[in-house]
CSV table of C-alpha atoms and ligand atoms in Angstrom, one decimal:
chain,number,residue,atom,x,y,z
K,23,UNK,CA,-22.7,3.6,18.6
K,24,UNK,CA,-22.2,6.0,21.5
K,25,UNK,CA,-20.7,9.3,20.2
K,26,UNK,CA,-19.5,12.3,22.3
K,27,UNK,CA,-21.0,15.7,21.6
K,28,UNK,CA,-17.9,16.7,19.5
K,29,UNK,CA,-18.0,13.4,17.5
K,30,UNK,CA,-21.7,13.9,16.8
K,31,UNK,CA,-21.0,17.5,15.7
K,32,UNK,CA,-18.2,16.3,13.4
K,33,UNK,CA,-20.7,13.8,11.9
K,34,UNK,CA,-23.3,16.5,11.5
K,35,UNK,CA,-20.8,18.6,9.5
K,36,UNK,CA,-20.5,21.4,12.1
K,37,UNK,CA,-16.7,21.2,11.8
K,38,UNK,CA,-16.4,21.1,8.1
K,39,UNK,CA,-16.8,18.6,5.3
K,40,UNK,CA,-13.5,16.8,5.9
K,41,UNK,CA,-14.3,15.9,9.4
K,42,UNK,CA,-17.8,14.9,8.4
K,43,UNK,CA,-16.4,12.6,5.8
K,44,UNK,CA,-14.0,11.2,8.4
K,45,UNK,CA,-16.8,10.5,10.9
K,46,UNK,CA,-19.0,8.9,8.2
K,47,UNK,CA,-16.2,6.4,7.4
K,48,UNK,CA,-15.5,5.9,11.2
K,49,UNK,CA,-19.2,5.2,12.0
K,50,UNK,CA,-19.6,2.8,9.1
K,51,UNK,CA,-16.5,0.9,10.1
K,52,UNK,CA,-17.6,0.9,13.7
K,53,UNK,CA,-21.0,-0.5,12.7
K,54,UNK,CA,-19.5,-3.3,10.6
K,55,UNK,CA,-17.2,-4.4,13.5
K,56,UNK,CA,-19.7,-3.9,16.3
K,57,UNK,CA,-17.8,-1.1,18.1
K,58,UNK,CA,-19.6,0.6,21.0
K,59,UNK,CA,-17.6,3.9,21.0
K,60,UNK,CA,-14.9,6.0,19.4
K,61,UNK,CA,-11.5,6.3,21.1
K,62,UNK,CA,-8.8,9.0,20.6
K,63,UNK,CA,-5.6,8.1,18.7
K,64,UNK,CA,-2.2,9.7,18.9
K,65,UNK,CA,-0.9,9.3,15.4
K,66,UNK,CA,-1.6,7.9,11.9
K,67,UNK,CA,0.7,6.2,9.4
K,68,UNK,CA,-1.0,6.6,6.1
K,69,UNK,CA,-1.0,4.2,3.2
K,70,UNK,CA,-2.4,5.4,-0.2
K,71,UNK,CA,0.7,7.4,-0.4
K,72,UNK,CA,2.2,6.1,-3.6
K,73,UNK,CA,0.5,7.4,-6.7
K,74,UNK,CA,1.1,4.2,-8.7
K,75,UNK,CA,-0.7,2.0,-6.1
K,76,UNK,CA,-3.3,4.6,-5.1
K,77,UNK,CA,-4.3,5.9,-8.6
K,78,UNK,CA,-5.5,9.3,-9.7
K,79,UNK,CA,-8.8,9.1,-7.9
K,80,UNK,CA,-7.0,9.3,-4.5
K,81,UNK,CA,-5.0,12.3,-5.7
K,82,UNK,CA,-8.4,14.0,-6.6
K,83,UNK,CA,-10.0,13.0,-3.3
K,84,UNK,CA,-7.1,14.3,-1.1
K,85,UNK,CA,-7.1,17.6,-3.1
K,86,UNK,CA,-10.8,17.9,-2.5
K,87,UNK,CA,-10.3,17.4,1.2
K,88,UNK,CA,-7.6,20.1,1.1
K,89,UNK,CA,-9.9,22.5,-0.7
K,90,UNK,CA,-12.5,22.0,2.0
K,91,UNK,CA,-10.1,23.6,4.5
K,92,UNK,CA,-9.6,20.5,6.6
K,93,UNK,CA,-6.5,19.7,8.5
K,94,UNK,CA,-5.3,16.5,10.2
K,95,UNK,CA,-6.1,16.4,13.9
K,96,UNK,CA,-3.1,14.3,14.9
K,97,UNK,CA,0.5,13.7,13.6
K,98,UNK,CA,0.4,11.8,10.3
K,99,UNK,CA,3.4,10.2,8.5
K,100,UNK,CA,3.2,8.8,5.0
K,101,UNK,CA,4.1,5.3,3.7
K,102,UNK,CA,6.4,4.9,0.6
K,103,UNK,CA,5.9,6.9,-2.6
K,104,UNK,CA,6.4,5.9,-6.2
K,105,UNK,CA,9.7,7.7,-6.6
K,106,UNK,CA,12.9,8.6,-4.7
K,107,UNK,CA,12.4,12.3,-4.3
K,108,UNK,CA,16.1,13.2,-4.4
K,109,UNK,CA,17.4,10.8,-7.0
K,110,UNK,CA,14.3,10.2,-9.2
K,111,UNK,CA,16.0,11.2,-12.4
K,112,UNK,CA,19.2,9.2,-11.9
K,113,UNK,CA,17.2,6.1,-10.9
K,114,UNK,CA,15.1,6.4,-14.1
K,115,UNK,CA,11.7,7.3,-12.8
K,116,UNK,CA,9.3,8.9,-15.3
K,117,UNK,CA,8.7,12.6,-15.3
K,118,UNK,CA,4.9,12.0,-15.4
K,119,UNK,CA,5.0,9.8,-12.3
K,120,UNK,CA,7.2,12.3,-10.5
K,121,UNK,CA,4.6,15.0,-11.3
K,122,UNK,CA,1.7,13.0,-10.1
K,123,UNK,CA,3.5,11.9,-6.9
K,124,UNK,CA,4.5,15.5,-6.1
K,125,UNK,CA,0.8,16.4,-6.4
K,126,UNK,CA,-0.3,13.7,-4.0
K,127,UNK,CA,2.4,14.3,-1.5
K,128,UNK,CA,1.8,18.1,-1.5
K,129,UNK,CA,-1.9,17.5,-0.9
K,130,UNK,CA,-1.1,15.4,2.2
K,131,UNK,CA,1.3,18.0,3.3
K,132,UNK,CA,-1.4,20.7,3.0
K,133,UNK,CA,-3.4,18.6,5.5
K,134,UNK,CA,-0.4,18.5,7.9
K,135,UNK,CA,1.0,15.1,6.8
K,136,UNK,CA,4.7,14.5,7.0
K,137,UNK,CA,6.2,12.9,3.9
K,138,UNK,CA,8.5,10.5,5.7
K,139,UNK,CA,7.6,8.0,2.8
K,140,UNK,CA,8.9,5.0,4.7
K,141,UNK,CA,7.5,1.6,5.8
K,142,UNK,CA,9.6,1.8,9.0
K,143,UNK,CA,8.3,5.1,10.5
K,144,UNK,CA,9.3,3.8,13.9
K,145,UNK,CA,13.0,4.1,12.7
K,146,UNK,CA,12.4,7.6,11.4
K,147,UNK,CA,10.8,9.6,14.2
K,148,UNK,CA,7.2,8.3,14.5
K,149,UNK,CA,7.5,6.0,17.5
K,150,UNK,CA,4.4,5.2,19.5
K,151,UNK,CA,4.6,4.4,23.2
K,152,UNK,CA,3.7,1.2,24.9
K,153,UNK,CA,-0.1,0.8,25.0
K,154,UNK,CA,-0.6,4.0,23.0
K,155,UNK,CA,-3.5,3.8,20.6
K,156,UNK,CA,-2.7,4.8,17.0
K,157,UNK,CA,-4.2,4.2,13.5
K,158,UNK,CA,-1.5,2.8,11.3
K,159,UNK,CA,-1.5,1.3,7.8
K,160,UNK,CA,1.4,-0.6,6.2
K,161,UNK,CA,1.1,-4.3,7.2
K,162,UNK,CA,4.7,-4.8,8.4
K,163,UNK,CA,4.7,-1.6,10.5
K,164,UNK,CA,1.3,-2.4,12.1
K,165,UNK,CA,2.6,-5.8,13.1
K,166,UNK,CA,5.8,-4.2,14.5
K,167,UNK,CA,4.2,-1.6,16.7
K,168,UNK,CA,1.5,-4.0,18.0
K,169,UNK,CA,3.9,-6.8,18.8
K,170,UNK,CA,7.4,-5.3,19.4
K,171,UNK,CA,6.4,-2.0,20.9
K,172,UNK,CA,3.1,-3.0,22.4
K,173,UNK,CA,1.2,0.0,21.0
K,174,UNK,CA,-2.3,-0.6,19.7
K,175,UNK,CA,-3.7,-0.4,16.2
K,176,UNK,CA,-5.8,-2.3,13.7
K,177,UNK,CA,-4.7,-2.4,10.0
K,178,UNK,CA,-5.8,0.9,8.5
K,179,UNK,CA,-6.4,1.0,4.8
K,180,UNK,CA,-6.4,4.4,2.9
K,181,UNK,CA,-10.0,5.6,3.6
K,182,UNK,CA,-9.9,4.5,7.3
K,183,UNK,CA,-6.5,6.1,7.8
K,184,UNK,CA,-7.7,9.3,6.3
K,185,UNK,CA,-10.8,9.3,8.5
K,186,UNK,CA,-8.6,8.7,11.6
K,187,UNK,CA,-6.2,11.5,10.6
K,188,UNK,CA,-9.0,14.0,10.0
K,189,UNK,CA,-11.0,13.3,13.2
K,190,UNK,CA,-8.4,12.0,15.6
K,191,UNK,CA,-10.7,9.2,16.7
K,192,UNK,CA,-11.4,5.6,15.6
K,193,UNK,CA,-14.0,3.0,16.4
K,194,UNK,CA,-12.9,0.7,19.2
K,195,UNK,CA,-12.6,-2.9,18.1
K,196,UNK,CA,-10.0,-5.5,17.2
K,197,UNK,CA,-6.4,-5.0,18.6
K,198,UNK,CA,-7.5,-2.0,20.7
K,199,UNK,CA,-9.1,-4.5,23.1
K,200,UNK,CA,-7.1,-6.7,25.5
K,201,UNK,CA,-8.9,-9.9,24.7
K,202,UNK,CA,-8.0,-9.8,21.0
K,203,UNK,CA,-4.3,-9.4,21.7
K,204,UNK,CA,-3.8,-12.8,23.3
K,205,UNK,CA,-1.9,-15.6,21.5
K,206,UNK,CA,-3.8,-18.3,19.6
K,207,UNK,CA,-1.1,-20.5,17.9
K,208,UNK,CA,2.0,-21.8,19.6
K,209,UNK,CA,5.0,-21.9,17.3
K,210,UNK,CA,7.8,-24.1,18.8
K,211,UNK,CA,11.0,-22.9,17.0
K,212,UNK,CA,14.1,-25.1,16.9
K,213,UNK,CA,15.6,-24.0,13.6
K,214,UNK,CA,18.9,-22.0,13.5
K,215,UNK,CA,18.1,-18.3,13.5
K,216,UNK,CA,21.5,-16.7,12.7
K,217,UNK,CA,20.6,-14.3,9.9
K,218,UNK,CA,17.8,-11.7,9.7
K,219,UNK,CA,16.6,-13.6,6.6
K,220,UNK,CA,15.9,-16.6,8.9
K,221,UNK,CA,13.2,-14.5,10.6
K,222,UNK,CA,11.7,-13.8,7.2
K,223,UNK,CA,11.5,-17.5,6.4
K,224,UNK,CA,9.9,-18.2,9.8
K,225,UNK,CA,7.3,-15.5,9.3
K,226,UNK,CA,6.6,-16.7,5.8
K,227,UNK,CA,6.0,-20.3,6.9
K,228,UNK,CA,3.9,-19.3,9.9
K,229,UNK,CA,1.8,-16.6,8.2
K,230,UNK,CA,0.6,-19.0,5.6
K,231,UNK,CA,-0.8,-21.3,8.3
K,232,UNK,CA,-2.2,-18.9,10.9
K,233,UNK,CA,-3.5,-16.3,8.3
K,234,UNK,CA,-4.9,-13.5,10.5
K,235,UNK,CA,-4.4,-15.3,13.9
K,236,UNK,CA,-2.0,-14.3,16.7
K,237,UNK,CA,1.1,-16.6,16.8
K,238,UNK,CA,3.3,-17.0,19.9
K,239,UNK,CA,6.9,-17.9,19.2
K,240,UNK,CA,8.6,-20.0,21.8
K,241,UNK,CA,12.3,-20.9,21.7
K,242,UNK,CA,13.5,-17.6,20.2
K,243,UNK,CA,14.2,-15.5,23.2
K,244,UNK,CA,18.0,-15.5,23.3
K,245,UNK,CA,18.3,-14.9,19.6
K,246,UNK,CA,16.3,-11.9,18.5
K,247,UNK,CA,17.4,-8.6,17.0
K,248,UNK,CA,15.3,-5.6,16.1
K,249,UNK,CA,16.1,-6.2,12.5
K,250,UNK,CA,15.1,-9.9,12.8
K,251,UNK,CA,11.8,-8.8,14.3
K,252,UNK,CA,11.2,-6.3,11.5
K,253,UNK,CA,11.7,-9.1,8.9
K,254,UNK,CA,9.4,-11.4,10.9
K,255,UNK,CA,6.7,-8.8,10.9
K,256,UNK,CA,6.9,-8.2,7.1
K,257,UNK,CA,6.9,-11.9,6.3
K,258,UNK,CA,4.0,-12.7,8.6
K,259,UNK,CA,2.0,-10.0,7.0
K,260,UNK,CA,2.7,-11.1,3.4
K,261,UNK,CA,2.1,-14.8,3.3
K,262,UNK,CA,-0.7,-14.2,5.9
K,263,UNK,CA,-2.3,-11.1,7.3
K,264,UNK,CA,-0.9,-11.3,10.8
K,265,UNK,CA,-1.1,-8.0,12.6
K,266,UNK,CA,0.2,-9.1,16.0
K,267,UNK,CA,2.4,-11.8,17.5
K,268,UNK,CA,4.3,-12.5,20.7
K,269,UNK,CA,7.9,-13.8,21.3
K,270,UNK,CA,8.0,-15.4,24.7
K,271,UNK,CA,10.5,-13.6,27.0
K,272,UNK,CA,11.0,-10.8,24.4
K,273,UNK,CA,8.0,-8.8,23.3
K,274,UNK,CA,6.3,-6.7,26.0
K,275,UNK,CA,3.0,-8.6,26.3
K,276,UNK,CA,4.6,-12.1,26.6
K,277,UNK,CA,6.9,-12.2,29.6
K,278,UNK,CA,5.9,-15.8,29.9
K,279,UNK,CA,4.1,-18.4,27.8
K,280,UNK,CA,1.1,-18.2,30.1
K,281,UNK,CA,0.9,-14.5,29.8
K,282,UNK,CA,1.0,-14.6,26.0
K,283,UNK,CA,-2.0,-16.9,25.9
K,284,UNK,CA,-3.8,-15.3,28.9
K,285,UNK,CA,-3.9,-18.7,30.5
K,286,UNK,CA,-5.8,-20.3,27.6
K,287,UNK,CA,-4.7,-23.3,25.5
K,288,UNK,CA,-3.3,-22.7,22.0
K,289,UNK,CA,-5.7,-23.7,19.1
K,290,UNK,CA,-2.8,-25.4,17.4
K,291,UNK,CA,0.9,-26.2,18.1
K,292,UNK,CA,3.2,-25.7,15.1
K,293,UNK,CA,6.7,-27.0,14.9
K,294,UNK,CA,9.3,-25.0,13.0
K,295,UNK,CA,12.6,-26.6,12.4
K,296,UNK,CA,15.2,-26.9,9.6
K,297,UNK,CA,12.9,-28.7,7.2
K,298,UNK,CA,10.2,-26.1,7.5
K,299,UNK,CA,12.8,-23.3,7.0
K,300,UNK,CA,13.9,-25.1,3.8
K,301,UNK,CA,10.3,-25.4,2.6
K,302,UNK,CA,9.8,-21.6,3.0
K,303,UNK,CA,13.1,-20.8,1.2
K,304,UNK,CA,12.3,-23.1,-1.7
K,305,UNK,CA,8.9,-21.5,-2.1
K,306,UNK,CA,10.4,-18.0,-2.2
K,307,UNK,CA,13.1,-18.8,-4.8
K,308,UNK,CA,11.0,-18.4,-7.9
K,309,UNK,CA,13.9,-17.8,-10.3
K,310,UNK,CA,14.8,-18.9,-13.8
K,311,UNK,CA,18.5,-19.5,-13.2
K,312,UNK,CA,19.5,-16.2,-15.0
K,313,UNK,CA,22.1,-13.8,-13.8
K,314,UNK,CA,21.1,-11.2,-11.3
K,315,UNK,CA,20.2,-7.7,-12.7
K,316,UNK,CA,19.3,-5.9,-9.4
K,317,UNK,CA,19.9,-6.6,-5.7
K,318,UNK,CA,17.5,-5.0,-3.2
K,319,UNK,CA,17.9,-5.0,0.5
K,320,UNK,CA,15.8,-3.0,2.9
K,321,UNK,CA,12.4,-4.5,2.7
K,322,UNK,CA,11.2,-3.2,5.2
K,323,UNK,CA,13.4,-0.1,5.0
K,324,UNK,CA,16.9,-0.7,6.5
K,325,UNK,CA,18.0,0.3,10.0
K,326,UNK,CA,21.4,2.1,10.3
K,327,UNK,CA,22.8,-1.2,11.6
K,328,UNK,CA,21.8,-3.0,8.4
K,329,UNK,CA,23.3,-0.4,6.2
K,330,UNK,CA,26.5,-0.6,8.2
K,331,UNK,CA,26.6,-4.4,7.6
K,332,UNK,CA,26.2,-3.9,3.8
K,333,UNK,CA,28.9,-1.2,3.9
K,334,UNK,CA,31.2,-3.5,5.8
K,335,UNK,CA,30.7,-6.3,3.2
K,336,UNK,CA,31.3,-3.9,0.2
K,337,UNK,CA,34.2,-1.9,1.5
K,338,UNK,CA,37.0,-1.8,-1.1
K,339,UNK,CA,35.0,-3.9,-3.5
K,340,UNK,CA,33.2,-3.0,-6.8
K,341,UNK,CA,29.8,-4.2,-7.9
K,342,UNK,CA,29.8,-5.9,-11.3
K,343,UNK,CA,29.0,-3.5,-14.2
K,344,UNK,CA,25.4,-3.5,-15.2
K,345,UNK,CA,24.0,-4.6,-11.8
K,346,UNK,CA,22.0,-2.2,-9.6
K,347,UNK,CA,22.2,-2.5,-5.9
K,348,UNK,CA,19.5,-0.7,-3.9
K,349,UNK,CA,19.9,-0.3,-0.2
K,350,UNK,CA,16.5,1.0,0.8
K,351,UNK,CA,16.1,3.3,3.9
K,352,UNK,CA,14.0,6.2,5.1
K,353,UNK,CA,15.4,9.7,4.7
K,354,UNK,CA,16.3,10.1,8.4
K,355,UNK,CA,18.2,6.8,8.3
K,356,UNK,CA,19.9,7.8,5.0
K,357,UNK,CA,21.1,11.0,6.7
K,358,UNK,CA,22.6,9.0,9.5
K,359,UNK,CA,24.2,6.6,7.1
K,360,UNK,CA,25.8,9.6,5.4
K,361,UNK,CA,27.2,10.9,8.7
K,362,UNK,CA,28.4,7.4,9.7
K,363,UNK,CA,30.5,7.2,6.4
K,364,UNK,CA,28.4,4.3,5.1
K,365,UNK,CA,27.1,6.2,2.1
K,366,UNK,CA,30.5,6.9,0.7
K,367,UNK,CA,31.5,3.3,1.0
K,368,UNK,CA,28.3,2.1,-0.7
K,369,UNK,CA,28.5,4.6,-3.6
K,370,UNK,CA,32.2,3.9,-4.2
K,371,UNK,CA,31.3,0.3,-4.6
K,372,UNK,CA,28.5,1.2,-7.0
K,373,UNK,CA,25.5,0.7,-4.7
K,374,UNK,CA,23.0,3.4,-3.8
K,375,UNK,CA,20.8,4.2,-0.9
K,376,UNK,CA,17.3,4.5,-2.2
K,377,UNK,CA,14.7,6.4,-0.1
K,378,UNK,CA,11.0,7.1,-0.2
K,379,UNK,CA,10.1,4.0,-2.2
K,380,UNK,CA,10.6,0.3,-3.0
K,381,UNK,CA,10.0,-2.0,-6.0
K,382,UNK,CA,6.4,-2.8,-4.9
K,383,UNK,CA,5.6,1.0,-5.0
K,384,UNK,CA,7.7,2.1,-8.0
K,385,UNK,CA,8.3,-0.8,-10.5
K,386,UNK,CA,5.9,-0.1,-13.4
K,387,UNK,CA,5.8,-1.3,-17.0
K,388,UNK,CA,7.9,1.4,-18.7
K,389,UNK,CA,10.4,1.5,-15.9
K,390,UNK,CA,10.9,-2.3,-16.1
K,391,UNK,CA,11.1,-2.2,-19.9
K,392,UNK,CA,13.8,0.4,-19.8
K,393,UNK,CA,15.8,-1.4,-17.1
K,394,UNK,CA,15.4,-5.0,-18.4
K,395,UNK,CA,16.4,-6.6,-15.1
K,396,UNK,CA,17.1,-10.3,-15.7
K,397,UNK,CA,16.3,-11.2,-12.1
K,398,UNK,CA,16.2,-9.7,-8.6
K,399,UNK,CA,18.0,-10.9,-5.5
K,400,UNK,CA,16.9,-10.0,-2.0
K,401,UNK,CA,17.2,-11.0,1.6
K,402,UNK,CA,13.6,-10.2,2.2
K,403,UNK,CA,10.9,-12.8,2.2
K,404,UNK,CA,8.2,-10.1,1.7
K,405,UNK,CA,9.9,-8.7,-1.4
K,406,UNK,CA,10.5,-12.2,-2.8
K,407,UNK,CA,6.9,-13.0,-2.2
K,408,UNK,CA,5.5,-10.0,-4.0
K,409,UNK,CA,8.0,-9.3,-6.8
K,410,UNK,CA,7.4,-12.3,-9.1
K,411,UNK,CA,3.6,-11.7,-9.0
K,412,UNK,CA,3.4,-7.9,-9.1
K,413,UNK,CA,6.5,-7.1,-11.2
K,414,UNK,CA,6.9,-10.3,-13.2
K,415,UNK,CA,10.6,-10.6,-12.3
K,416,UNK,CA,12.3,-13.8,-11.4
K,417,UNK,CA,13.5,-13.6,-7.8
K,418,UNK,CA,16.2,-15.1,-5.6
K,419,UNK,CA,15.9,-15.0,-1.8
K,420,UNK,CA,19.0,-15.5,0.4
K,421,UNK,CA,21.2,-14.1,3.1
K,422,UNK,CA,22.6,-10.7,3.0
K,423,UNK,CA,26.0,-12.2,2.2
K,424,UNK,CA,24.5,-14.2,-0.8
K,425,UNK,CA,22.9,-10.9,-2.0
K,426,UNK,CA,26.2,-9.0,-1.8
K,427,UNK,CA,28.1,-11.8,-3.5
K,428,UNK,CA,25.4,-11.8,-6.3
K,429,UNK,CA,26.0,-8.0,-6.7
K,430,UNK,CA,29.7,-8.5,-7.0
K,431,UNK,CA,29.6,-11.4,-9.4
K,432,UNK,CA,26.2,-11.3,-11.1
K,433,UNK,CA,25.6,-14.9,-10.0
K,434,UNK,CA,23.3,-15.9,-7.1
K,435,UNK,CA,24.8,-19.0,-5.4
K,436,UNK,CA,22.2,-21.0,-3.5
K,437,UNK,CA,22.8,-23.0,-0.4
L,530,F3S,FE1,8.4,-1.6,2.8
L,530,F3S,FE2,8.1,-1.9,0.2
L,530,F3S,FE3,8.9,-3.9,1.7
L,530,F3S,S1,6.8,-0.8,1.6
L,530,F3S,S2,7.9,-3.5,3.7
L,530,F3S,S3,10.0,-2.0,1.3
L,530,F3S,S4,7.4,-4.0,0.0
């Protein structure tokens, strides 16, 4: 691989152990994927940010990098943690996990990382430009910035993200190259798409079929909100590992069907109508018929508009005793919700805005034993996909309205 003089010096250790480690990872990755050169990136969004998912070895590694005197070369934000920093005690997170999480976050901060601790950094201040090259982890955010913003990234796991942050460069392959961004599968949509959950169902159905391919959605253009796209991204990247898609007439690289495919024919045409939507919904409802113990919305973390919708539905009402209602949002969005008066409405109703984390990053054995949630209700296909397997909780998936009703009554009514 062709390296600039500075990149070679980093690899040779002339700029410290941290950058050397970063270049070793970069060059190995580049060799595996046949990259010809390194390219500069403008930001990193780092996974390996929650101590429960990363483990103690990552805490030790990041502290070792700090001890070497290294600093991040570009702005770096962090994905969710294993606690809500402000309300960890009230929410019932363990002291030991809090301690370990603080250690990990502090280590990243010493390198220059910003503990945004959100999976929607693009709603909280880290917003790439069109065509900007970045190095992001978090599958839903990767899909969002590639597809909706038109920035460029591959899916960066922990070591590759760390290497990108330390060196400011990455090997050029995958979605950095024009030819890999073209559509492959044509998805002809004629289902009703009224709720943001409908976009989750669409993504869940399509992700399973196209796996890591690039789907092109046709028939959606008049009907697409930012929050719907956010749900679509999360679901595509959970049943599959989609990192990029196009919506004809909506996303920046698909002004027309022809542009989305670069003039080529799709490898497969997939029809998505009411029957397919029902199939996806049935797959995601893995519940045991029990009452709901916790309702979670905000996977991916909520926009201000979503919090406003929940506040509107809960105004003047009271959540049933014994039920928790988590509205997940990043710290900046939570601050705006407070100013908009939404937080007061939510807390008066018995709901809470949870920041910095989510069930996938913080539900662990002791926490769940203490809480004894009978089942979970959510409007997120991604959360409904992961929770039964990773947390062992029976899960209902439905519209925001169904979720709010479940919080008020304890019963999730299907249909
Ligand atoms: Fe975000 Fe957690 Fe969902 S990281 S996308 S809220 S599983």
